[in-house]
Amino acid sequence: MSTEHATSPIGAEPLIDIDGLGVEYRSRENGRRSTVRVIDDLRLSVGRGEVLGVVGESGSGKSTLAHALVGLVEPVEGSIRFDGIELVGLTGRARRPMQKRMQMVFQNPQLSLNPRRTVGDQLSEPLRIHTDLDAGQRDERVRSWLESLELTPDIASRHPHELSGGQAQRVVLARAMTLEPEVMIFDEPTSALDVSVQAGVLNLLRELRDANGLTYIFITHDLAVARYLSDRIAVMRSGEIVELRPTTELFSEPEHEYTKALLASSLQS
Ligand code: ADP
Ligand code: MG
């Protein structure tokens, strides 16, 4: 892989610096244990304030990369530096301040919410864990983020099953935003939504980023979505980044054969 692909945008200080990353899963087939390497020698820098799109077919390791970033899987080798702090090997209590600074939003919002608890409870919970805010300040913070996400305050008394898909995804976004993270990692956050609802959420994400100077890592299999949001796009295949370019360049002059194939197939669908 050319090292050129891994450079961060000119002038931007890398906020996230991934080097030589390797992730393996253990599997058991016919009683025999084996390991499968899902991310291999991956290098990637993300600039502060950048939106990095990550595209690639199903199974290429996009989610695994996101999980490694937030500590849901432990890499077998390599390093992930966030604002100069090594995240690999950082567990438990030591990882907590990082959780606040880096939030992840998953594909299915209903699965990210507890069906038995009200929206309001679930929105203030992270604030109780991660901040010193008192109950009144927590309510205020929650109210203000609900408003930013164009949700009415009455939504706080509802249970998740009383929300539409779009509302549920906005609630999950609000919950992440209340912690005022620096980085948001999205794993296909709109693919479970209707197209019209998806457009609304993507618009909001763009506004949130502009208003708050956030850094996004945005995973999607949908090239049009990646194009809409991203400053640069990384194309993943079999656990490697095969091409990483500014968005306009990637679309106008794709270099890698796999990128070309991906662009061609997205035009057909
Ligand atoms: P993507 O998000 O691009 O679809 P994933 O990161 O989910 O890809 O998966 C990459 C590869 O790792 C796939 O082959 C998948 O089957 C495998 N994989 C993902 N999660 C696990 C797991 N928990 N255990 C074993 N294999 C896994
Ligand atoms: Mg995935």
PDB file of C-alpha atoms and ligand atoms in Angstrom:
ATOM      1  CA  MET A   1       0.000   0.000   0.000  1.00  0.00           C
ATOM      2  CA  SER A   2       1.284   3.453  -0.852  1.00  0.00           C
ATOM      3  CA  THR A   3       1.987   5.565   2.198  1.00  0.00           C
ATOM      4  CA  GLU A   4       0.564   8.544   0.351  1.00  0.00           C
ATOM      5  CA  HIS A   5      -2.880   7.131   0.967  1.00  0.00           C
ATOM      6  CA  ALA A   6      -2.493   7.380   4.703  1.00  0.00           C
ATOM      7  CA  THR A   7      -1.540  11.030   4.967  1.00  0.00           C
ATOM      8  CA  SER A   8      -3.909  13.442   6.632  1.00  0.00           C
ATOM      9  CA  PRO A   9      -5.218  16.486   4.827  1.00  0.00           C
ATOM     10  CA  ILE A  10      -2.634  19.191   4.382  1.00  0.00           C
ATOM     11  CA  GLY A  11      -2.540  21.696   7.215  1.00  0.00           C
ATOM     12  CA  ALA A  12      -4.623  19.608   9.579  1.00  0.00           C
ATOM     13  CA  GLU A  13      -3.050  18.167  12.717  1.00  0.00           C
ATOM     14  CA  PRO A  14      -4.035  14.482  12.841  1.00  0.00           C
ATOM     15  CA  LEU A  15      -6.411  13.896  15.696  1.00  0.00           C
ATOM     16  CA  ILE A  16      -6.490  10.158  15.106  1.00  0.00           C
ATOM     17  CA  ASP A  17      -3.414   8.297  13.967  1.00  0.00           C
ATOM     18  CA  ILE A  18      -3.699   4.589  13.270  1.00  0.00           C
ATOM     19  CA  ASP A  19      -0.599   2.595  12.383  1.00  0.00           C
ATOM     20  CA  GLY A  20       0.044  -1.051  11.621  1.00  0.00           C
ATOM     21  CA  LEU A  21      -3.345  -2.014  12.991  1.00  0.00           C
ATOM     22  CA  GLY A  22      -4.213  -5.690  13.078  1.00  0.00           C
ATOM     23  CA  VAL A  23      -7.451  -7.224  14.335  1.00  0.00           C
ATOM     24  CA  GLU A  24      -8.214 -10.926  14.459  1.00  0.00           C
ATOM     25  CA  TYR A  25     -11.286 -12.898  15.372  1.00  0.00           C
ATOM     26  CA  ARG A  26     -11.117 -16.351  16.785  1.00  0.00           C
ATOM     27  CA  SER A  27     -13.417 -18.843  15.202  1.00  0.00           C
ATOM     28  CA  ARG A  28     -14.192 -22.494  15.759  1.00  0.00           C
ATOM     29  CA  GLU A  29     -15.010 -24.671  12.826  1.00  0.00           C
ATOM     30  CA  ASN A  30     -15.587 -28.415  13.103  1.00  0.00           C
ATOM     31  CA  GLY A  31     -14.187 -28.236  16.609  1.00  0.00           C
ATOM     32  CA  ARG A  32     -10.935 -26.709  15.358  1.00  0.00           C
ATOM     33  CA  ARG A  33      -9.922 -23.310  16.586  1.00  0.00           C
ATOM     34  CA  SER A  34      -8.486 -20.824  14.164  1.00  0.00           C
ATOM     35  CA  THR A  35      -7.976 -17.101  13.846  1.00  0.00           C
ATOM     36  CA  VAL A  36      -9.089 -14.902  11.005  1.00  0.00           C
ATOM     37  CA  ARG A  37      -7.336 -11.630  10.338  1.00  0.00           C
ATOM     38  CA  VAL A  38      -9.980  -9.021   9.588  1.00  0.00           C
ATOM     39  CA  ILE A  39      -7.860  -5.852   9.655  1.00  0.00           C
ATOM     40  CA  ASP A  40      -4.303  -6.086   8.420  1.00  0.00           C
ATOM     41  CA  ASP A  41      -1.514  -3.525   8.728  1.00  0.00           C
ATOM     42  CA  LEU A  42      -3.933  -0.617   8.437  1.00  0.00           C
ATOM     43  CA  ARG A  43      -2.667   2.939   8.460  1.00  0.00           C
ATOM     44  CA  LEU A  44      -4.943   5.928   8.664  1.00  0.00           C
ATOM     45  CA  SER A  45      -4.813   9.495   9.893  1.00  0.00           C
ATOM     46  CA  VAL A  46      -7.850  11.639  10.502  1.00  0.00           C
ATOM     47  CA  GLY A  47      -7.489  15.386  10.821  1.00  0.00           C
ATOM     48  CA  ARG A  48      -9.222  17.441  13.482  1.00  0.00           C
ATOM     49  CA  GLY A  49     -12.488  18.736  12.056  1.00  0.00           C
ATOM     50  CA  GLU A  50     -12.383  16.343   9.135  1.00  0.00           C
ATOM     51  CA  VAL A  51     -15.203  14.131   7.886  1.00  0.00           C
ATOM     52  CA  LEU A  52     -13.680  10.863   6.739  1.00  0.00           C
ATOM     53  CA  GLY A  53     -15.994   8.534   4.845  1.00  0.00           C
ATOM     54  CA  VAL A  54     -15.216   4.812   4.964  1.00  0.00           C
ATOM     55  CA  VAL A  55     -16.739   2.739   2.197  1.00  0.00           C
ATOM     56  CA  GLY A  56     -16.376  -0.857   1.026  1.00  0.00           C
ATOM     57  CA  GLU A  57     -18.462  -3.931   0.506  1.00  0.00           C
ATOM     58  CA  SER A  58     -20.001  -5.919   3.321  1.00  0.00           C
ATOM     59  CA  GLY A  59     -17.382  -7.886   5.233  1.00  0.00           C
ATOM     60  CA  SER A  60     -14.487  -5.594   4.315  1.00  0.00           C
ATOM     61  CA  GLY A  61     -13.839  -4.743   7.969  1.00  0.00           C
ATOM     62  CA  LYS A  62     -15.478  -1.328   8.288  1.00  0.00           C
ATOM     63  CA  SER A  63     -17.342  -2.108  11.495  1.00  0.00           C
ATOM     64  CA  THR A  64     -14.329  -3.884  12.946  1.00  0.00           C
ATOM     65  CA  LEU A  65     -12.257  -0.741  12.401  1.00  0.00           C
ATOM     66  CA  ALA A  66     -14.893   1.327  14.215  1.00  0.00           C
ATOM     67  CA  HIS A  67     -15.047  -1.215  17.051  1.00  0.00           C
ATOM     68  CA  ALA A  68     -11.276  -1.101  17.437  1.00  0.00           C
ATOM     69  CA  LEU A  69     -11.417   2.698  17.688  1.00  0.00           C
ATOM     70  CA  VAL A  70     -13.918   2.680  20.525  1.00  0.00           C
ATOM     71  CA  GLY A  71     -12.396  -0.297  22.315  1.00  0.00           C
ATOM     72  CA  LEU A  72     -15.057  -2.895  21.534  1.00  0.00           C
ATOM     73  CA  VAL A  73     -12.379  -5.156  20.096  1.00  0.00           C
ATOM     74  CA  GLU A  74      -8.748  -5.319  21.163  1.00  0.00           C
ATOM     75  CA  PRO A  75      -6.288  -5.184  18.249  1.00  0.00           C
ATOM     76  CA  VAL A  76      -3.582  -7.872  18.114  1.00  0.00           C
ATOM     77  CA  GLU A  77      -1.056  -5.361  16.842  1.00  0.00           C
ATOM     78  CA  GLY A  78      -0.494  -1.777  15.917  1.00  0.00           C
ATOM     79  CA  SER A  79      -1.408   1.495  17.472  1.00  0.00           C
ATOM     80  CA  ILE A  80      -4.342   3.889  17.600  1.00  0.00           C
ATOM     81  CA  ARG A  81      -3.363   7.318  18.844  1.00  0.00           C
ATOM     82  CA  PHE A  82      -6.068   9.791  19.706  1.00  0.00           C
ATOM     83  CA  ASP A  83      -4.839  13.312  20.332  1.00  0.00           C
ATOM     84  CA  GLY A  84      -1.468  11.778  21.162  1.00  0.00           C
ATOM     85  CA  ILE A  85      -2.838   9.167  23.582  1.00  0.00           C
ATOM     86  CA  GLU A  86      -2.351   5.483  22.811  1.00  0.00           C
ATOM     87  CA  LEU A  87      -5.727   3.722  22.918  1.00  0.00           C
ATOM     88  CA  VAL A  88      -4.555   0.173  22.293  1.00  0.00           C
ATOM     89  CA  GLY A  89      -4.297  -1.536  25.656  1.00  0.00           C
ATOM     90  CA  LEU A  90      -6.246   1.210  27.410  1.00  0.00           C
ATOM     91  CA  THR A  91      -9.040  -0.485  29.323  1.00  0.00           C
ATOM     92  CA  GLY A  92     -11.538   0.027  32.118  1.00  0.00           C
ATOM     93  CA  ARG A  93     -11.262   3.199  34.124  1.00  0.00           C
ATOM     94  CA  ALA A  94      -8.344   4.518  32.044  1.00  0.00           C
ATOM     95  CA  ARG A  95     -10.466   4.422  28.932  1.00  0.00           C
ATOM     96  CA  ARG A  96     -13.391   6.358  30.380  1.00  0.00           C
ATOM     97  CA  PRO A  97     -12.265   9.888  29.520  1.00  0.00           C
ATOM     98  CA  MET A  98     -11.775   8.681  25.947  1.00  0.00           C
ATOM     99  CA  GLN A  99     -15.318   7.349  25.784  1.00  0.00           C
ATOM    100  CA  LYS A 100     -16.605  10.811  26.470  1.00  0.00           C
ATOM    101  CA  ARG A 101     -14.416  12.348  23.776  1.00  0.00           C
ATOM    102  CA  MET A 102     -15.208   9.739  21.133  1.00  0.00           C
ATOM    103  CA  GLN A 103     -18.781   8.552  20.660  1.00  0.00           C
ATOM    104  CA  MET A 104     -20.111   5.872  18.357  1.00  0.00           C
ATOM    105  CA  VAL A 105     -23.527   5.692  16.696  1.00  0.00           C
ATOM    106  CA  PHE A 106     -24.709   2.332  15.357  1.00  0.00           C
ATOM    107  CA  GLN A 107     -26.900   1.345  12.445  1.00  0.00           C
ATOM    108  CA  ASN A 108     -30.036   0.281  14.269  1.00  0.00           C
ATOM    109  CA  PRO A 109     -31.162   2.933  16.749  1.00  0.00           C
ATOM    110  CA  GLN A 110     -33.810   0.721  18.343  1.00  0.00           C
ATOM    111  CA  LEU A 111     -31.123  -1.802  19.300  1.00  0.00           C
ATOM    112  CA  SER A 112     -29.086   0.996  20.892  1.00  0.00           C
ATOM    113  CA  LEU A 113     -31.954   1.980  23.169  1.00  0.00           C
ATOM    114  CA  ASN A 114     -33.312   0.185  26.204  1.00  0.00           C
ATOM    115  CA  PRO A 115     -36.962  -0.654  25.433  1.00  0.00           C
ATOM    116  CA  ARG A 116     -37.983  -0.499  29.085  1.00  0.00           C
ATOM    117  CA  ARG A 117     -36.709   2.949  29.946  1.00  0.00           C
ATOM    118  CA  THR A 118     -37.889   6.394  28.884  1.00  0.00           C
ATOM    119  CA  VAL A 119     -35.988   8.406  26.343  1.00  0.00           C
ATOM    120  CA  GLY A 120     -35.307  11.097  28.944  1.00  0.00           C
ATOM    121  CA  ASP A 121     -33.714   8.582  31.327  1.00  0.00           C
ATOM    122  CA  GLN A 122     -31.494   7.226  28.606  1.00  0.00           C
ATOM    123  CA  LEU A 123     -30.447  10.684  27.496  1.00  0.00           C
ATOM    124  CA  SER A 124     -29.322  11.799  30.912  1.00  0.00           C
ATOM    125  CA  GLU A 125     -27.609   8.538  31.889  1.00  0.00           C
ATOM    126  CA  PRO A 126     -24.301   9.187  30.045  1.00  0.00           C
ATOM    127  CA  LEU A 127     -24.176  12.623  31.666  1.00  0.00           C
ATOM    128  CA  ARG A 128     -24.573  11.026  35.081  1.00  0.00           C
ATOM    129  CA  ILE A 129     -21.714   8.652  34.370  1.00  0.00           C
ATOM    130  CA  HIS A 130     -19.319  10.980  32.599  1.00  0.00           C
ATOM    131  CA  THR A 131     -19.915  14.470  34.006  1.00  0.00           C
ATOM    132  CA  ASP A 132     -20.330  16.313  37.306  1.00  0.00           C
ATOM    133  CA  LEU A 133     -23.537  18.025  36.182  1.00  0.00           C
ATOM    134  CA  ASP A 134     -26.382  18.019  38.705  1.00  0.00           C
ATOM    135  CA  ALA A 135     -29.875  16.794  37.785  1.00  0.00           C
ATOM    136  CA  GLY A 136     -31.084  20.243  36.725  1.00  0.00           C
ATOM    137  CA  GLN A 137     -28.043  20.858  34.546  1.00  0.00           C
ATOM    138  CA  ARG A 138     -28.415  17.422  32.988  1.00  0.00           C
ATOM    139  CA  ASP A 139     -32.055  18.127  32.108  1.00  0.00           C
ATOM    140  CA  GLU A 140     -31.059  21.442  30.615  1.00  0.00           C
ATOM    141  CA  ARG A 141     -28.303  19.886  28.502  1.00  0.00           C
ATOM    142  CA  VAL A 142     -30.679  17.139  27.300  1.00  0.00           C
ATOM    143  CA  ARG A 143     -33.399  19.667  26.437  1.00  0.00           C
ATOM    144  CA  SER A 144     -31.004  21.757  24.439  1.00  0.00           C
ATOM    145  CA  TRP A 145     -29.721  18.804  22.416  1.00  0.00           C
ATOM    146  CA  LEU A 146     -33.243  17.550  21.742  1.00  0.00           C
ATOM    147  CA  GLU A 147     -33.955  20.971  20.326  1.00  0.00           C
ATOM    148  CA  SER A 148     -30.782  20.951  18.202  1.00  0.00           C
ATOM    149  CA  LEU A 149     -31.889  17.642  16.764  1.00  0.00           C
ATOM    150  CA  GLU A 150     -35.328  19.035  16.024  1.00  0.00           C
ATOM    151  CA  LEU A 151     -37.071  16.842  18.576  1.00  0.00           C
ATOM    152  CA  THR A 152     -39.790  18.204  20.854  1.00  0.00           C
ATOM    153  CA  PRO A 153     -39.198  18.017  24.641  1.00  0.00           C
ATOM    154  CA  ASP A 154     -42.228  15.728  25.148  1.00  0.00           C
ATOM    155  CA  ILE A 155     -40.232  12.960  23.495  1.00  0.00           C
ATOM    156  CA  ALA A 156     -38.310  12.554  26.765  1.00  0.00           C
ATOM    157  CA  SER A 157     -41.292  10.897  28.452  1.00  0.00           C
ATOM    158  CA  ARG A 158     -41.758   8.340  25.688  1.00  0.00           C
ATOM    159  CA  HIS A 159     -40.447   4.802  25.436  1.00  0.00           C
ATOM    160  CA  PRO A 160     -38.397   3.748  22.391  1.00  0.00           C
ATOM    161  CA  HIS A 161     -41.289   1.825  20.768  1.00  0.00           C
ATOM    162  CA  GLU A 162     -43.223   5.104  20.638  1.00  0.00           C
ATOM    163  CA  LEU A 163     -40.634   6.639  18.306  1.00  0.00           C
ATOM    164  CA  SER A 164     -40.428   6.533  14.507  1.00  0.00           C
ATOM    165  CA  GLY A 165     -37.175   5.257  12.974  1.00  0.00           C
ATOM    166  CA  GLY A 166     -36.007   8.788  12.284  1.00  0.00           C
ATOM    167  CA  GLN A 167     -36.897   9.971  15.792  1.00  0.00           C
ATOM    168  CA  ALA A 168     -35.097   7.016  17.353  1.00  0.00           C
ATOM    169  CA  GLN A 169     -31.941   7.769  15.362  1.00  0.00           C
ATOM    170  CA  ARG A 170     -32.117  11.431  16.416  1.00  0.00           C
ATOM    171  CA  VAL A 171     -32.486  10.364  20.041  1.00  0.00           C
ATOM    172  CA  VAL A 172     -29.386   8.186  19.733  1.00  0.00           C
ATOM    173  CA  LEU A 173     -27.544  11.111  18.140  1.00  0.00           C
ATOM    174  CA  ALA A 174     -28.719  13.434  20.901  1.00  0.00           C
ATOM    175  CA  ARG A 175     -27.475  10.962  23.498  1.00  0.00           C
ATOM    176  CA  ALA A 176     -24.033  10.957  21.910  1.00  0.00           C
ATOM    177  CA  MET A 177     -24.017  14.730  21.490  1.00  0.00           C
ATOM    178  CA  THR A 178     -24.912  15.497  25.112  1.00  0.00           C
ATOM    179  CA  LEU A 179     -21.398  14.412  26.049  1.00  0.00           C
ATOM    180  CA  GLU A 180     -20.032  17.008  23.632  1.00  0.00           C
ATOM    181  CA  PRO A 181     -17.546  14.603  22.079  1.00  0.00           C
ATOM    182  CA  GLU A 182     -14.789  15.655  19.699  1.00  0.00           C
ATOM    183  CA  VAL A 183     -15.143  12.637  17.467  1.00  0.00           C
ATOM    184  CA  MET A 184     -18.249  10.842  16.297  1.00  0.00           C
ATOM    185  CA  ILE A 185     -17.962   7.463  14.660  1.00  0.00           C
ATOM    186  CA  PHE A 186     -20.995   6.456  12.648  1.00  0.00           C
ATOM    187  CA  ASP A 187     -21.515   2.910  11.479  1.00  0.00           C
ATOM    188  CA  GLU A 188     -24.155   2.986   8.757  1.00  0.00           C
ATOM    189  CA  PRO A 189     -26.312   5.302  10.883  1.00  0.00           C
ATOM    190  CA  THR A 190     -28.964   5.905   8.260  1.00  0.00           C
ATOM    191  CA  SER A 191     -29.120   2.616   6.380  1.00  0.00           C
ATOM    192  CA  ALA A 192     -32.087   1.419   8.444  1.00  0.00           C
ATOM    193  CA  LEU A 193     -34.058   4.577   7.605  1.00  0.00           C
ATOM    194  CA  ASP A 194     -36.343   5.464   4.680  1.00  0.00           C
ATOM    195  CA  VAL A 195     -34.620   7.536   2.034  1.00  0.00           C
ATOM    196  CA  SER A 196     -36.488  10.751   2.857  1.00  0.00           C
ATOM    197  CA  VAL A 197     -35.820  10.377   6.589  1.00  0.00           C
ATOM    198  CA  GLN A 198     -32.207   9.526   5.829  1.00  0.00           C
ATOM    199  CA  ALA A 199     -31.756  12.812   3.946  1.00  0.00           C
ATOM    200  CA  GLY A 200     -33.027  14.760   6.969  1.00  0.00           C
ATOM    201  CA  VAL A 201     -30.632  13.016   9.350  1.00  0.00           C
ATOM    202  CA  LEU A 202     -27.669  13.504   6.988  1.00  0.00           C
ATOM    203  CA  ASN A 203     -28.470  17.207   6.747  1.00  0.00           C
ATOM    204  CA  LEU A 204     -28.544  17.432  10.497  1.00  0.00           C
ATOM    205  CA  LEU A 205     -25.226  15.635  10.785  1.00  0.00           C
ATOM    206  CA  ARG A 206     -23.661  18.146   8.469  1.00  0.00           C
ATOM    207  CA  GLU A 207     -25.080  21.069  10.451  1.00  0.00           C
ATOM    208  CA  LEU A 208     -23.960  19.546  13.761  1.00  0.00           C
ATOM    209  CA  ARG A 209     -20.465  19.136  12.459  1.00  0.00           C
ATOM    210  CA  ASP A 210     -20.283  22.690  11.150  1.00  0.00           C
ATOM    211  CA  ALA A 211     -21.726  24.175  14.332  1.00  0.00           C
ATOM    212  CA  ASN A 212     -19.547  22.159  16.716  1.00  0.00           C
ATOM    213  CA  GLY A 213     -16.301  21.636  14.824  1.00  0.00           C
ATOM    214  CA  LEU A 214     -16.619  17.876  15.175  1.00  0.00           C
ATOM    215  CA  THR A 215     -14.517  15.185  13.560  1.00  0.00           C
ATOM    216  CA  TYR A 216     -16.510  12.401  11.916  1.00  0.00           C
ATOM    217  CA  ILE A 217     -15.627   8.936  10.809  1.00  0.00           C
ATOM    218  CA  PHE A 218     -18.582   7.953   8.717  1.00  0.00           C
ATOM    219  CA  ILE A 219     -18.965   4.346   7.631  1.00  0.00           C
ATOM    220  CA  THR A 220     -21.374   3.521   4.862  1.00  0.00           C
ATOM    221  CA  HIS A 221     -21.754   1.129   1.958  1.00  0.00           C
ATOM    222  CA  ASP A 222     -23.624   3.919   0.138  1.00  0.00           C
ATOM    223  CA  LEU A 223     -21.230   5.965  -1.984  1.00  0.00           C
ATOM    224  CA  ALA A 224     -23.741   8.771  -2.509  1.00  0.00           C
ATOM    225  CA  VAL A 225     -24.019   9.211   1.261  1.00  0.00           C
ATOM    226  CA  ALA A 226     -20.235   9.185   1.653  1.00  0.00           C
ATOM    227  CA  ARG A 227     -19.908  11.740  -1.117  1.00  0.00           C
ATOM    228  CA  TYR A 228     -22.476  14.052   0.449  1.00  0.00           C
ATOM    229  CA  LEU A 229     -20.723  14.206   3.829  1.00  0.00           C
ATOM    230  CA  SER A 230     -17.048  13.443   3.444  1.00  0.00           C
ATOM    231  CA  ASP A 231     -13.945  15.559   2.934  1.00  0.00           C
ATOM    232  CA  ARG A 232     -11.990  12.405   2.151  1.00  0.00           C
ATOM    233  CA  ILE A 233     -13.047   8.837   1.516  1.00  0.00           C
ATOM    234  CA  ALA A 234     -11.212   5.646   2.437  1.00  0.00           C
ATOM    235  CA  VAL A 235     -12.058   2.601   0.367  1.00  0.00           C
ATOM    236  CA  MET A 236     -11.737  -0.647   2.310  1.00  0.00           C
ATOM    237  CA  ARG A 237     -11.357  -4.101   0.928  1.00  0.00           C
ATOM    238  CA  SER A 238     -10.542  -7.261   2.869  1.00  0.00           C
ATOM    239  CA  GLY A 239      -9.319  -5.367   5.909  1.00  0.00           C
ATOM    240  CA  GLU A 240      -7.117  -2.917   4.051  1.00  0.00           C
ATOM    241  CA  ILE A 241      -7.512   0.605   2.792  1.00  0.00           C
ATOM    242  CA  VAL A 242      -6.913   0.345  -0.934  1.00  0.00           C
ATOM    243  CA  GLU A 243      -7.475   4.017  -1.721  1.00  0.00           C
ATOM    244  CA  LEU A 244      -7.845   7.165   0.350  1.00  0.00           C
ATOM    245  CA  ARG A 245      -8.457  10.422  -1.438  1.00  0.00           C
ATOM    246  CA  PRO A 246     -10.275  13.732  -1.226  1.00  0.00           C
ATOM    247  CA  THR A 247     -13.909  13.070  -2.155  1.00  0.00           C
ATOM    248  CA  THR A 248     -14.037  14.988  -5.445  1.00  0.00           C
ATOM    249  CA  GLU A 249     -10.819  13.326  -6.653  1.00  0.00           C
ATOM    250  CA  LEU A 250     -12.016   9.879  -5.747  1.00  0.00           C
ATOM    251  CA  PHE A 251     -15.113  10.314  -7.849  1.00  0.00           C
ATOM    252  CA  SER A 252     -13.458  12.096 -10.769  1.00  0.00           C
ATOM    253  CA  GLU A 253     -10.315   9.986 -11.062  1.00  0.00           C
ATOM    254  CA  PRO A 254     -10.467   6.767  -9.051  1.00  0.00           C
ATOM    255  CA  GLU A 255      -7.104   4.978  -9.127  1.00  0.00           C
ATOM    256  CA  HIS A 256      -7.663   1.535  -7.702  1.00  0.00           C
ATOM    257  CA  GLU A 257      -9.510  -1.075  -9.748  1.00  0.00           C
ATOM    258  CA  TYR A 258     -11.677  -1.901  -6.769  1.00  0.00           C
ATOM    259  CA  THR A 259     -12.711   1.735  -6.365  1.00  0.00           C
ATOM    260  CA  LYS A 260     -13.611   1.876 -10.044  1.00  0.00           C
ATOM    261  CA  ALA A 261     -15.709  -1.260  -9.684  1.00  0.00           C
ATOM    262  CA  LEU A 262     -17.413   0.159  -6.611  1.00  0.00           C
ATOM    263  CA  LEU A 263     -18.228   3.402  -8.424  1.00  0.00           C
ATOM    264  CA  ALA A 264     -19.526   1.508 -11.440  1.00  0.00           C
ATOM    265  CA  SER A 265     -21.780  -0.728  -9.344  1.00  0.00           C
ATOM    266  CA  SER A 266     -23.193   2.212  -7.381  1.00  0.00           C
ATOM    267  CA  LEU A 267     -24.169   3.916 -10.640  1.00  0.00           C
ATOM    268  CA  GLN A 268     -26.192   0.866 -11.617  1.00  0.00           C
ATOM    269  CA  SER A 269     -28.162   0.604  -8.396  1.00  0.00           C
TER     270      SER A 269
HETATM  271  P1  ADP B   1     -18.200  -4.681   7.415  1.00  0.00           P
HETATM  272  O1  ADP B   1     -18.631  -3.779   8.529  1.00  0.00           O
HETATM  273  O2  ADP B   1     -17.344  -4.001   6.402  1.00  0.00           O
HETATM  274  O3  ADP B   1     -19.357  -5.371   6.765  1.00  0.00           O
HETATM  275  P2  ADP B   1     -17.104  -6.336   9.518  1.00  0.00           P
HETATM  276  O4  ADP B   1     -16.053  -5.550  10.169  1.00  0.00           O
HETATM  277  O5  ADP B   1     -18.417  -6.447  10.186  1.00  0.00           O
HETATM  278  O6  ADP B   1     -17.271  -5.824   8.010  1.00  0.00           O
HETATM  279  O7  ADP B   1     -16.587  -7.814   9.296  1.00  0.00           O
HETATM  280  C1  ADP B   1     -15.323  -8.090   8.712  1.00  0.00           C
HETATM  281  C2  ADP B   1     -15.106  -9.602   8.729  1.00  0.00           C
HETATM  282  O8  ADP B   1     -14.988 -10.055  10.068  1.00  0.00           O
HETATM  283  C3  ADP B   1     -16.245 -10.391   8.105  1.00  0.00           C
HETATM  284  O9  ADP B   1     -15.692 -11.463   7.415  1.00  0.00           O
HETATM  285  C4  ADP B   1     -17.015 -10.854   9.290  1.00  0.00           C
HETATM  286  O10 ADP B   1     -17.683 -12.042   9.014  1.00  0.00           O
HETATM  287  C5  ADP B   1     -15.951 -11.048  10.348  1.00  0.00           C
HETATM  288  N1  ADP B   1     -16.458 -10.783  11.725  1.00  0.00           N
HETATM  289  C6  ADP B   1     -17.048  -9.659  12.156  1.00  0.00           C
HETATM  290  N2  ADP B   1     -17.327  -9.739  13.469  1.00  0.00           N
HETATM  291  C7  ADP B   1     -16.898 -10.954  13.883  1.00  0.00           C
HETATM  292  C8  ADP B   1     -16.888 -11.644  15.141  1.00  0.00           C
HETATM  293  N3  ADP B   1     -17.388 -11.077  16.250  1.00  0.00           N
HETATM  294  N4  ADP B   1     -16.372 -12.891  15.180  1.00  0.00           N
HETATM  295  C9  ADP B   1     -15.867 -13.459  14.070  1.00  0.00           C
HETATM  296  N5  ADP B   1     -15.821 -12.883  12.857  1.00  0.00           N
HETATM  297  C10 ADP B   1     -16.337 -11.637  12.755  1.00  0.00           C
HETATM  298 MG    MG B   2     -20.542  -3.260   9.177  1.00  0.00          MG
END
